mmCIF file of C-alpha atoms in Angstrom:
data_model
loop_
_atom_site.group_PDB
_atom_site.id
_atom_site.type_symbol
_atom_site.label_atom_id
_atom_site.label_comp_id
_atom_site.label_asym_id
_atom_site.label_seq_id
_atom_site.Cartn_x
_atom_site.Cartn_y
_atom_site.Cartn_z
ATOM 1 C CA UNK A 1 -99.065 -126.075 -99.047
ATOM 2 C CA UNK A 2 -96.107 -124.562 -100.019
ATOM 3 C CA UNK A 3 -98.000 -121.711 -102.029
ATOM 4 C CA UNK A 4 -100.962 -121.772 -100.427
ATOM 5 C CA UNK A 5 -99.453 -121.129 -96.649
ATOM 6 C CA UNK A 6 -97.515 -117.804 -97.200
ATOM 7 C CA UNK A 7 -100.109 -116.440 -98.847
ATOM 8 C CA UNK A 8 -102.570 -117.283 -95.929
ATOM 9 C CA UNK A 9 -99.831 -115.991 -93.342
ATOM 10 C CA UNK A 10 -99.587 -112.799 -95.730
ATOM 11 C CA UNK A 11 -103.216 -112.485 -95.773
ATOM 12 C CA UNK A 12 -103.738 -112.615 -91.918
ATOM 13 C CA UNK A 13 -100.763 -109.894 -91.606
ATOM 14 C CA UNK A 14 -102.028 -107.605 -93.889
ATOM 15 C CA UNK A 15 -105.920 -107.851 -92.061
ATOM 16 C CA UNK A 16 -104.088 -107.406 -88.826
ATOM 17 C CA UNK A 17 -102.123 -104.125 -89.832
ATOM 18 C CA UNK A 18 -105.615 -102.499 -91.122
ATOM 19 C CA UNK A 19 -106.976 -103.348 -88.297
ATOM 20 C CA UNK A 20 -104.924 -102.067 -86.338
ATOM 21 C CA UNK A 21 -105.003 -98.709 -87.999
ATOM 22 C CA UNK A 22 -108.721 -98.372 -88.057
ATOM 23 C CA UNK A 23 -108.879 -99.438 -84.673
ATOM 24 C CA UNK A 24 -105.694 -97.713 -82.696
ATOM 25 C CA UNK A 25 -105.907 -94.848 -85.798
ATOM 26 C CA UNK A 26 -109.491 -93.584 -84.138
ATOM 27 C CA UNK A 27 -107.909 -93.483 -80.097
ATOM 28 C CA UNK A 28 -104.392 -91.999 -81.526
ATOM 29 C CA UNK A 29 -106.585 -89.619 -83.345
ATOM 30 C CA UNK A 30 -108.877 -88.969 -79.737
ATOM 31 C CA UNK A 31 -105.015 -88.563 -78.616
ATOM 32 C CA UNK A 32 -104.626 -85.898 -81.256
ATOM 33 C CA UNK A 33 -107.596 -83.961 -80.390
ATOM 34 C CA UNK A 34 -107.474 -83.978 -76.693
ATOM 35 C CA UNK A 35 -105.841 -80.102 -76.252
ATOM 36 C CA UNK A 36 -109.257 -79.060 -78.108
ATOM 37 C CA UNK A 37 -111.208 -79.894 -75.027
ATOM 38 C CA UNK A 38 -112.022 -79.002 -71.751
ATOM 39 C CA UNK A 39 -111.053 -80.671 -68.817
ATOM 40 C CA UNK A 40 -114.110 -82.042 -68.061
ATOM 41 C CA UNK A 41 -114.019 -83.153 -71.458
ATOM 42 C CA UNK A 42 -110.895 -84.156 -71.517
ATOM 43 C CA UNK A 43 -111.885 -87.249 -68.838
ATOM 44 C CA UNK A 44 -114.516 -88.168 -71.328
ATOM 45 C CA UNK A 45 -112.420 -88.019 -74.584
ATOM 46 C CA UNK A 46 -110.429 -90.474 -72.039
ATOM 47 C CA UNK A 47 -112.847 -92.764 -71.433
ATOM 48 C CA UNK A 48 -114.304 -93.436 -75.059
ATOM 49 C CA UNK A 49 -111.496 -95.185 -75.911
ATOM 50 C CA UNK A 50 -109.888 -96.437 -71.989
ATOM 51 C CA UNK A 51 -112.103 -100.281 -72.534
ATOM 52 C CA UNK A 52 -110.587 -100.737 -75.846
ATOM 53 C CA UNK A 53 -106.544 -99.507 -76.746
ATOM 54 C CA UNK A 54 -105.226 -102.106 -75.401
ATOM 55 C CA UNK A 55 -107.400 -104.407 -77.123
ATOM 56 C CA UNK A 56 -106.679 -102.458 -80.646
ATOM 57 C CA UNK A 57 -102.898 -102.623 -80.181
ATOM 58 C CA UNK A 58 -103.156 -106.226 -79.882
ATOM 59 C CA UNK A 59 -103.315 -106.067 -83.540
ATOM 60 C CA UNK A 60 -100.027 -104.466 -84.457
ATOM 61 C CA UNK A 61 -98.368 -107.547 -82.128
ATOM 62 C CA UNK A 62 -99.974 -109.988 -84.321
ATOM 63 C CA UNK A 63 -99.146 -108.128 -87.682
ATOM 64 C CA UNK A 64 -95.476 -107.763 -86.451
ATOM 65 C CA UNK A 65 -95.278 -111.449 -84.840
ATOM 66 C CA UNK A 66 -96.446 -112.880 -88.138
ATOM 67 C CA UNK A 67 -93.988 -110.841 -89.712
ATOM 68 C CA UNK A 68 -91.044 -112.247 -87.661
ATOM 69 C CA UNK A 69 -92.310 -115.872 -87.701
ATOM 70 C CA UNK A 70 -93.834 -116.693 -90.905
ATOM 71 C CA UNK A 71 -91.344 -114.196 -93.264
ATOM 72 C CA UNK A 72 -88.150 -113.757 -91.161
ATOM 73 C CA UNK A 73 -85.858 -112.601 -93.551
ATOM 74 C CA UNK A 74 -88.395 -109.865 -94.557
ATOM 75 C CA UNK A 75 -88.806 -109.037 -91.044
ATOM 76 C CA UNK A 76 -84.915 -108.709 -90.342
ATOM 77 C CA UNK A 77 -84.534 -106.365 -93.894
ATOM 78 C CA UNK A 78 -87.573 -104.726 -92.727
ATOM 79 C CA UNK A 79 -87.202 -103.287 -89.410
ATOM 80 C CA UNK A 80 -83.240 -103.057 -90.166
ATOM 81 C CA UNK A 81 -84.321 -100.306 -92.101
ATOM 82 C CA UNK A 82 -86.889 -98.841 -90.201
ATOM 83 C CA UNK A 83 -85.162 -99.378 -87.024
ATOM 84 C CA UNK A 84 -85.109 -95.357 -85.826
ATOM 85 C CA UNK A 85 -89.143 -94.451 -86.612
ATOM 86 C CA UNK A 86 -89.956 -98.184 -85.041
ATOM 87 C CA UNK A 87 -87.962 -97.096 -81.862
ATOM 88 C CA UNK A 88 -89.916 -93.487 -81.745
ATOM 89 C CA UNK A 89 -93.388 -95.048 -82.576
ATOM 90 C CA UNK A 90 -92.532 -97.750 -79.148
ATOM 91 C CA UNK A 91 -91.595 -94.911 -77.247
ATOM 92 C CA UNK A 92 -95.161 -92.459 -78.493
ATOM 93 C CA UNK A 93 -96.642 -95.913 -77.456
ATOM 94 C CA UNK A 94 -95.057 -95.959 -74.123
ATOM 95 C CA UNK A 95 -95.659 -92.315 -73.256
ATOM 96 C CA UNK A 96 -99.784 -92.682 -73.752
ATOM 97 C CA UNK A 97 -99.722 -95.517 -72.015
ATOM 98 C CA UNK A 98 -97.846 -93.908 -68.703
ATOM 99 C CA UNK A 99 -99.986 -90.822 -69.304
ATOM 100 C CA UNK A 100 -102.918 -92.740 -69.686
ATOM 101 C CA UNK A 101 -102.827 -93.935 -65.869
ATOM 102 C CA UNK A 102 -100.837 -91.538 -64.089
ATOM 103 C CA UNK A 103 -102.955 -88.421 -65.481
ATOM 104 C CA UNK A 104 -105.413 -89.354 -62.717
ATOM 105 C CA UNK A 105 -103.499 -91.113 -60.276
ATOM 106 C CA UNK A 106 -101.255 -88.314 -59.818
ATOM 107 C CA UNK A 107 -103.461 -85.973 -58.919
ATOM 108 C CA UNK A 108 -105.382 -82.901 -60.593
ATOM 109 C CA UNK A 109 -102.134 -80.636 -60.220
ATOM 110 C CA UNK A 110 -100.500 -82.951 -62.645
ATOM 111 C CA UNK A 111 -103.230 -83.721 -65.160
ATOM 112 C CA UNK A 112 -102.451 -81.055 -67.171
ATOM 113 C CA UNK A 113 -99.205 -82.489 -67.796
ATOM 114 C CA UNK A 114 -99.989 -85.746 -68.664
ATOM 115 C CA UNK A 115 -102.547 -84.447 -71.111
ATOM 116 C CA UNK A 116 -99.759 -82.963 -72.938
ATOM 117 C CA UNK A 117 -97.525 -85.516 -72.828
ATOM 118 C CA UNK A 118 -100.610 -87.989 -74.360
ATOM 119 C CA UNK A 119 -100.752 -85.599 -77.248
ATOM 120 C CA UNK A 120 -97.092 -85.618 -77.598
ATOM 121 C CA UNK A 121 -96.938 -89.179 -77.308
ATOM 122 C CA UNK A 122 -100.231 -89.900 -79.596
ATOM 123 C CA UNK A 123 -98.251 -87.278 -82.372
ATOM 124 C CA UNK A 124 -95.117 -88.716 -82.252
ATOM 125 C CA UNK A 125 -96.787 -92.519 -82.663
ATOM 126 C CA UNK A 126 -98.621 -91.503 -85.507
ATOM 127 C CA UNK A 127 -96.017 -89.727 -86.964
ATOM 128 C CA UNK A 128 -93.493 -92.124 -86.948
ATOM 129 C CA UNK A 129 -95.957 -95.092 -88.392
ATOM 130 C CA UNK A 130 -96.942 -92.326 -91.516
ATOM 131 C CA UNK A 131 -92.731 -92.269 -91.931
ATOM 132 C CA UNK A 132 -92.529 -95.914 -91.855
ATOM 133 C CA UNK A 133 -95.538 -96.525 -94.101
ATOM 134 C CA UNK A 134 -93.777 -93.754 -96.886
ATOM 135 C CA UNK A 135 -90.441 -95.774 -96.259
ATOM 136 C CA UNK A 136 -91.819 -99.285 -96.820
ATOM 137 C CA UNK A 137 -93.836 -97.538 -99.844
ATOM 138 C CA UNK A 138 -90.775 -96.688 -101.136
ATOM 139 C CA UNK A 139 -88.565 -100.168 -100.998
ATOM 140 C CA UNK A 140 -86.765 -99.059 -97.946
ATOM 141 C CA UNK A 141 -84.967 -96.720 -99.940
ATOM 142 C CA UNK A 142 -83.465 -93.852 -98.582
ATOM 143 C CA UNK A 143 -82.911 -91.419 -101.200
ATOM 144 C CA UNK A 144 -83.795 -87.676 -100.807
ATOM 145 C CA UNK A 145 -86.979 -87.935 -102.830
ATOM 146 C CA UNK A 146 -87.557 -91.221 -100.922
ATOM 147 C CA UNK A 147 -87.199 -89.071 -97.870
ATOM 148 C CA UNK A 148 -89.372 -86.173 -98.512
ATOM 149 C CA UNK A 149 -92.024 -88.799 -99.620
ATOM 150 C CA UNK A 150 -92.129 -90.611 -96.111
ATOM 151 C CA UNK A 151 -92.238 -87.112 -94.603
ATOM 152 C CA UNK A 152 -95.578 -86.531 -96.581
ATOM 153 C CA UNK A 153 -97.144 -89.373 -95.315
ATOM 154 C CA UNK A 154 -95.873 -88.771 -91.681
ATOM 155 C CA UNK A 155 -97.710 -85.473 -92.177
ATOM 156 C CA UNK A 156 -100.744 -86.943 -93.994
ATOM 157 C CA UNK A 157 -101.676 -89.915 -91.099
ATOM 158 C CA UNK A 158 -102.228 -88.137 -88.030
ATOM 159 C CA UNK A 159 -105.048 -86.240 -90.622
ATOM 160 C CA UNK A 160 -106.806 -89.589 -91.189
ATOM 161 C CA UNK A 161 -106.689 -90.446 -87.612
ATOM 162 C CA UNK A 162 -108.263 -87.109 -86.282
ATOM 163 C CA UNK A 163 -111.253 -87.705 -88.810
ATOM 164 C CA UNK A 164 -111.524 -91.526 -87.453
ATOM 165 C CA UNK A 165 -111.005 -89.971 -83.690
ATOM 166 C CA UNK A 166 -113.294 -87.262 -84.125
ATOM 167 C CA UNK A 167 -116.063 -89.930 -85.945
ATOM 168 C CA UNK A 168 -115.420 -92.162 -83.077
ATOM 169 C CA UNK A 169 -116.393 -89.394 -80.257
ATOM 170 C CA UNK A 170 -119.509 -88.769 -82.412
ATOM 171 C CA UNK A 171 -120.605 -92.298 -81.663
ATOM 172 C CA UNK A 172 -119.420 -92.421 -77.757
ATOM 173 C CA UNK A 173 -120.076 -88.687 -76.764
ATOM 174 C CA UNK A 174 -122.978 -86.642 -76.517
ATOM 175 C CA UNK A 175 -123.927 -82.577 -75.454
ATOM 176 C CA UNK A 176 -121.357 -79.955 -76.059
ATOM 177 C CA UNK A 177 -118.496 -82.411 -76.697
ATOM 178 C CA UNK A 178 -120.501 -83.808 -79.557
ATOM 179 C CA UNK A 179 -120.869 -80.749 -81.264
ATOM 180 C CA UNK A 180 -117.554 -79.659 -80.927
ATOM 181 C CA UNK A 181 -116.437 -83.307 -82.259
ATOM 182 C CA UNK A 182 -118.454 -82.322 -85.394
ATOM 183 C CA UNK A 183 -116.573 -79.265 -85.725
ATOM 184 C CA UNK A 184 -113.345 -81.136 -85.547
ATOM 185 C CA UNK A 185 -114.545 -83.914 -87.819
ATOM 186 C CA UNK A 186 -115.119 -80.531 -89.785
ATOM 187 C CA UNK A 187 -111.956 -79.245 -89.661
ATOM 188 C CA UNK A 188 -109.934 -82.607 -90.336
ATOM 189 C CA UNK A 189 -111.641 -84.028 -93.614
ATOM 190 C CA UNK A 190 -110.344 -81.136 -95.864
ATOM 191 C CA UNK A 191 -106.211 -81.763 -94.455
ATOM 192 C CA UNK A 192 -106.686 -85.908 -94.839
ATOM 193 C CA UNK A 193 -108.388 -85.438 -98.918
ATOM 194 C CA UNK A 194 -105.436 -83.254 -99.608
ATOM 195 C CA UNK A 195 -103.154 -85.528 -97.884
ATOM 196 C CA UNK A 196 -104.482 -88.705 -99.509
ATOM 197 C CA UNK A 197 -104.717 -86.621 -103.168
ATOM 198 C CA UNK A 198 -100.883 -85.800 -102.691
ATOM 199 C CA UNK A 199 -99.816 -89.574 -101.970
ATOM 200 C CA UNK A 200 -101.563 -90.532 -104.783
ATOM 201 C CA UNK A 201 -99.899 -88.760 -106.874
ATOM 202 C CA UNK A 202 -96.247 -88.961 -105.453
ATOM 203 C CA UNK A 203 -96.431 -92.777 -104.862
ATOM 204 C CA UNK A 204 -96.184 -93.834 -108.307
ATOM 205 C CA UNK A 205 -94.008 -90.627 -108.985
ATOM 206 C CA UNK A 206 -91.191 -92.654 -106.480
ATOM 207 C CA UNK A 207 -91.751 -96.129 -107.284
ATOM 208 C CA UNK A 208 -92.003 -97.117 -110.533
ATOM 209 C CA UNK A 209 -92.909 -100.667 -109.687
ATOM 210 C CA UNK A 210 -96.465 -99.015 -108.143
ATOM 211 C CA UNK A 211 -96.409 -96.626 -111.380
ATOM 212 C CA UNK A 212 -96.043 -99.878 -113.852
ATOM 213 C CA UNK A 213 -99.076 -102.111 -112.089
ATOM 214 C CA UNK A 214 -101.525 -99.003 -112.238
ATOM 215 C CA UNK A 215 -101.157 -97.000 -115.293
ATOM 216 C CA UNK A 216 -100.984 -99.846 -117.615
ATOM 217 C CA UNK A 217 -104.372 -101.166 -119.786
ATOM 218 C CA UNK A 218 -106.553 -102.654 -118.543
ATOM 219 C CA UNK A 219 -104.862 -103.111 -115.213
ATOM 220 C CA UNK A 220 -105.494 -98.958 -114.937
ATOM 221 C CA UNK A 221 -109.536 -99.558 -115.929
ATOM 222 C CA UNK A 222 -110.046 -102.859 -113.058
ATOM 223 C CA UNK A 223 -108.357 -100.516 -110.408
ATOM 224 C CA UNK A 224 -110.823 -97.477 -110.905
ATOM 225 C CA UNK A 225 -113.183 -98.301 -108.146
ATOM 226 C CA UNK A 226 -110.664 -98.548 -105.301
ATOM 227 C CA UNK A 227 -110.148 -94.871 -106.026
ATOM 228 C CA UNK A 228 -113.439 -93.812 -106.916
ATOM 229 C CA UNK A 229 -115.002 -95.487 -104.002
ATOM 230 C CA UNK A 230 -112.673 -93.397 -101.473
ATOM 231 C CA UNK A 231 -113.832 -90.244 -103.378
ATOM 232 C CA UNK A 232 -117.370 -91.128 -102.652
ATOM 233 C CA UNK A 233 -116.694 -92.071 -99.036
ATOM 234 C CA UNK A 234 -114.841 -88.626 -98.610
ATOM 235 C CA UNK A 235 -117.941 -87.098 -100.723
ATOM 236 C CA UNK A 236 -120.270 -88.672 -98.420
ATOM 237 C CA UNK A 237 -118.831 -87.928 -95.061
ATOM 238 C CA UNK A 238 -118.367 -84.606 -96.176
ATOM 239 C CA UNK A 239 -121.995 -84.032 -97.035
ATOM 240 C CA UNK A 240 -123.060 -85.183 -93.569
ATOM 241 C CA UNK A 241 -121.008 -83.106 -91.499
ATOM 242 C CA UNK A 242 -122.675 -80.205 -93.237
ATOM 243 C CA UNK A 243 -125.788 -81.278 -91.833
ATOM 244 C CA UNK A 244 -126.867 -78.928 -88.552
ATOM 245 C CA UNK A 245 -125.633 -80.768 -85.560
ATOM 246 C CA UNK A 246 -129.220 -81.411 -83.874
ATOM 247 C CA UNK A 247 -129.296 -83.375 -87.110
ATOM 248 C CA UNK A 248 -126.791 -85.343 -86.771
ATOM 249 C CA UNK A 249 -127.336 -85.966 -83.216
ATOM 250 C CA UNK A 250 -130.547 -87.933 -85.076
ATOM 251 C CA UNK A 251 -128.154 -89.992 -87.489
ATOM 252 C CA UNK A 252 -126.853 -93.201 -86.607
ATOM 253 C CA UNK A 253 -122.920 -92.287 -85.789
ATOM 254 C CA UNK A 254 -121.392 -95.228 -87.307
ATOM 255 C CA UNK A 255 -122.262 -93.794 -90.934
ATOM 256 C CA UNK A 256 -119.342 -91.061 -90.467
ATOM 257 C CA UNK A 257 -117.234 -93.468 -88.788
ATOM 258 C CA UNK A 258 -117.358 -96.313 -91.780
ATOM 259 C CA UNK A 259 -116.655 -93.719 -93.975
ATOM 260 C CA UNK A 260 -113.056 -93.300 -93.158
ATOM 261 C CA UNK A 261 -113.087 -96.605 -92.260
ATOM 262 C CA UNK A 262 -113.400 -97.481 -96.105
ATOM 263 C CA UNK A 263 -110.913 -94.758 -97.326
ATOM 264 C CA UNK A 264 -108.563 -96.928 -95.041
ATOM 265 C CA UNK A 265 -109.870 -100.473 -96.422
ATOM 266 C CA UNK A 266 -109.398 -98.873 -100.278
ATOM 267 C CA UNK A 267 -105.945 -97.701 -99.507
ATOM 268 C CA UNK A 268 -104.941 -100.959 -98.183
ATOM 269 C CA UNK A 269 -106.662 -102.851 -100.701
ATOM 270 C CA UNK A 270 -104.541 -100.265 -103.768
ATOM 271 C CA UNK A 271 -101.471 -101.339 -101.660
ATOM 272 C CA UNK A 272 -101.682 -105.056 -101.597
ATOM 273 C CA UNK A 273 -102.426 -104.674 -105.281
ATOM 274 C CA UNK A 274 -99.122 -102.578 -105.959
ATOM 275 C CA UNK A 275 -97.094 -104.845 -104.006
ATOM 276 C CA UNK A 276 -97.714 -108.870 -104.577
ATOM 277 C CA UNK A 277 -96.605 -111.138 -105.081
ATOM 278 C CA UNK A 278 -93.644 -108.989 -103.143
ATOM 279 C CA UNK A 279 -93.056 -108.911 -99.488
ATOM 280 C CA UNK A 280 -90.600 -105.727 -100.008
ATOM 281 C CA UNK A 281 -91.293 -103.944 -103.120
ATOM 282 C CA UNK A 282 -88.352 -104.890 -106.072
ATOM 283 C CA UNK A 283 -86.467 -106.732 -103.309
ATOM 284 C CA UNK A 284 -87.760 -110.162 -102.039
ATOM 285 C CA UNK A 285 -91.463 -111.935 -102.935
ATOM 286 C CA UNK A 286 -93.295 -113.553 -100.296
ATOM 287 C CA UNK A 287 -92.571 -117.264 -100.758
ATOM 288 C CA UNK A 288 -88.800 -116.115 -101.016
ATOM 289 C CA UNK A 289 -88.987 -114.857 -97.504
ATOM 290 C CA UNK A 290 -91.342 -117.643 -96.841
ATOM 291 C CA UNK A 291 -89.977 -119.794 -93.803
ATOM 292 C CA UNK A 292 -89.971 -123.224 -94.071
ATOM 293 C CA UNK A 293 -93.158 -125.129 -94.492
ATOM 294 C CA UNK A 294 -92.889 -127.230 -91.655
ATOM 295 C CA UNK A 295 -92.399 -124.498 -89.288
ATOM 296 C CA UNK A 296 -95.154 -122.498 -91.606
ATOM 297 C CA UNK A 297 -97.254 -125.331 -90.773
ATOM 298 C CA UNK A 298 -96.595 -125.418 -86.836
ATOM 299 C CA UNK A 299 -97.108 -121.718 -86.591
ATOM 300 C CA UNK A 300 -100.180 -122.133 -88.012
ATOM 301 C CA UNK A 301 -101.909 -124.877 -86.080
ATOM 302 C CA UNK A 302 -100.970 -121.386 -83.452
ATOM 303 C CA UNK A 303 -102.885 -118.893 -85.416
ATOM 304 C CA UNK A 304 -106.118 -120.920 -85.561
ATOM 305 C CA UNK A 305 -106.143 -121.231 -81.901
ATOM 306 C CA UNK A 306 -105.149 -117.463 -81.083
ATOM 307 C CA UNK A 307 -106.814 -115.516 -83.788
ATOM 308 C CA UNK A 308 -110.382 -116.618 -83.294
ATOM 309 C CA UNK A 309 -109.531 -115.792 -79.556
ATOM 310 C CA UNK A 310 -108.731 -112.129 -80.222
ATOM 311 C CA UNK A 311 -111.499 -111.636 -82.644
ATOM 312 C CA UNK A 312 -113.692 -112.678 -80.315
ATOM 313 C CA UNK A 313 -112.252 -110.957 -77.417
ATOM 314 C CA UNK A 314 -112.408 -107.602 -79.226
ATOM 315 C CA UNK A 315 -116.209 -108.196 -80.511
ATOM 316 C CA UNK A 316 -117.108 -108.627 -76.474
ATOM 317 C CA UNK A 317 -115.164 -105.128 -75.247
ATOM 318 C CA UNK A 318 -117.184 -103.448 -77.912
ATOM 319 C CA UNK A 319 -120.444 -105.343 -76.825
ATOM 320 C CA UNK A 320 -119.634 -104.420 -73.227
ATOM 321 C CA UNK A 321 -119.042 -101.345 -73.392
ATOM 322 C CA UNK A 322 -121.206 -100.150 -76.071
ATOM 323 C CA UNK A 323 -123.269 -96.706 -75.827
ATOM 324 C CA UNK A 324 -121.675 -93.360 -74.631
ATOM 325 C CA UNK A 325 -118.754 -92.702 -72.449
ATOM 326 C CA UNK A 326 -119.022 -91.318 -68.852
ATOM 327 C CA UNK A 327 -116.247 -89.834 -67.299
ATOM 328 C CA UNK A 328 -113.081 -92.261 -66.310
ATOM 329 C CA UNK A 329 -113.064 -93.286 -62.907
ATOM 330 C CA UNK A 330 -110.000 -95.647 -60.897
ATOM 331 C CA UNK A 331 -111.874 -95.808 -57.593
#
């Protein structure tokens, strides 16, 4: 029990944080994209993802909470360090969510302004999680190469989550606003390959643990596919967005979507590879941060009661409110 639990708690973190990036990546990204619209459009960029953001940031609260309980003194190093970007990402979070009701309760002389402070807070969220990614990347370290490395990825996420936004409206919207999501879709691929290219390169360029684990034989030969298999996701989505748009009004929509979807599961699965047995890269493993197994134990008598209830609460809002999205209405 004493190997087996951290490695479980580990496990469940790590599916909670991708999760939570597919999931709240595609409605930041719908965040990103709202300027591009029209008003009208605007209320139904809204809607196609008002049943479900609260839902998908129910993930990052279980990624963080297992953090805190299951590997406290990885969780006290940890957001010691990124104390400043976790602060701005709360307060992005904090600004959609005011926007999010007051842009219609206040009245049509105000939506305008609580558009823009969506977008502002959906940028600044997604920023500040790409600056914290680079930074745990890195070891927490805080070096001026270090630095210009987290400002990469900060640059780099809110690309991936305008693809997975723009995919997502292709599945929920339908008319005009479809065919301008293709053109955005469009638009976004090209910044998020040369993003993802550029941290490929400069990850194991500033950590030479990540640069040992992939470029040595045969460890370099096994780890082919995670890359290759993002190419040909990127390849693929790439190829259907050049389609003609009545054309891809005929194509199921969740094809484009999963195909960021797995760029996001390969890049996760390339990170968990270049970090275990480690908790913080170079710094502390996982069953050194490891609480005790007692309390291991306790917490996770917890986790099999709540985790099956928020998987299954987030497979019935989908099932709900499946099909396209009409405009948002509080009467």
């Amino acid at each position: 029990m004493e190997t087996a639990l951290p490695l479980i708690f580990v496990t469940i973190m790590g599916l909670s944080l991708l999760l939570y990036v597919i999931l709240d990546g595609y409605d930041l990204g719908v965040g990103l994209l709202l300027p591009l619209g029209s008003d009208q459009e605007k209320d139904i960029m809204i809607a196609s993802i008002g049943p479900f953001w609260d839902a998908n940031e129910t993930w990052i609260v279980m990624g963080i909470g297992v953090l805190l309980i299951a590997f406290p003194s990885a969780h006290g190093i940890i957001l010691t360090k990124l104390y400043l970007p976790a602060t701005i990402m709360l307060l992005g979070l904090i600004l959609r969510g005011v926007a999010f009701d007051f842009r219609v309760k206040a009245g049509d002389s105000k939506k305008a302004m609580w558009n823009r402070i969506f977008f502002i807070g959906s940028l600044v969220a997604s920023m500040a999680q790409g600056w914290m990614l680079g930074s745990y990347i890195t070891g927490l370290n805080g070096s001026l190469t270090n630095t210009v490395f987290s400002i990469l990825i900060a640059f780099c996420l809110p690309a991936l989550y305008c693809v997975l936004g723009a995919t997502w409206l292709l599945i929920k919207t339908e008319g005009d606003l479809f065919a301008k999501s293709v053109g955005w879709a469009r638009k976004s691929v090209l910044p998020m390959a040369i993003g993802l290219f550029l941290v490929s390169i400069a990850t194991p360029l500033v950590s030479d643990v990540i640069a040992e684990r992939w470029f040595q034989l045969p460890n370099f030969i096994g780890l082919m596919p995670i890359p290759i298999a993002s190419a040909i996701a990127l390849g693929l989505l790439t190829v259907l967005l050049r389609r003609d748009v009545d054309r891809l009004r005929e194509l199921n929509p969740w094809y484009l979507f999963i195909c960021p979807v797995i760029v996001c599961l390969m890049a996760a699965l390339g990170l968990a590879y270049s970090i275990f047995p480690d908790i913080i890269i170079g710094q502390m493993t996982i069953w050194e941060s490891a609480a005790h197994t007692s309390a291991l134990l306790f917490t996770f008598y917890g986790v099999c009661i709540a985790l099956p209830c928020i998987i299954l609460y987030t497979i019935f809002i989908y099932r709900v409110f499946s099909g396209k999205a009409t405009a948002l209405s509080y009467d």
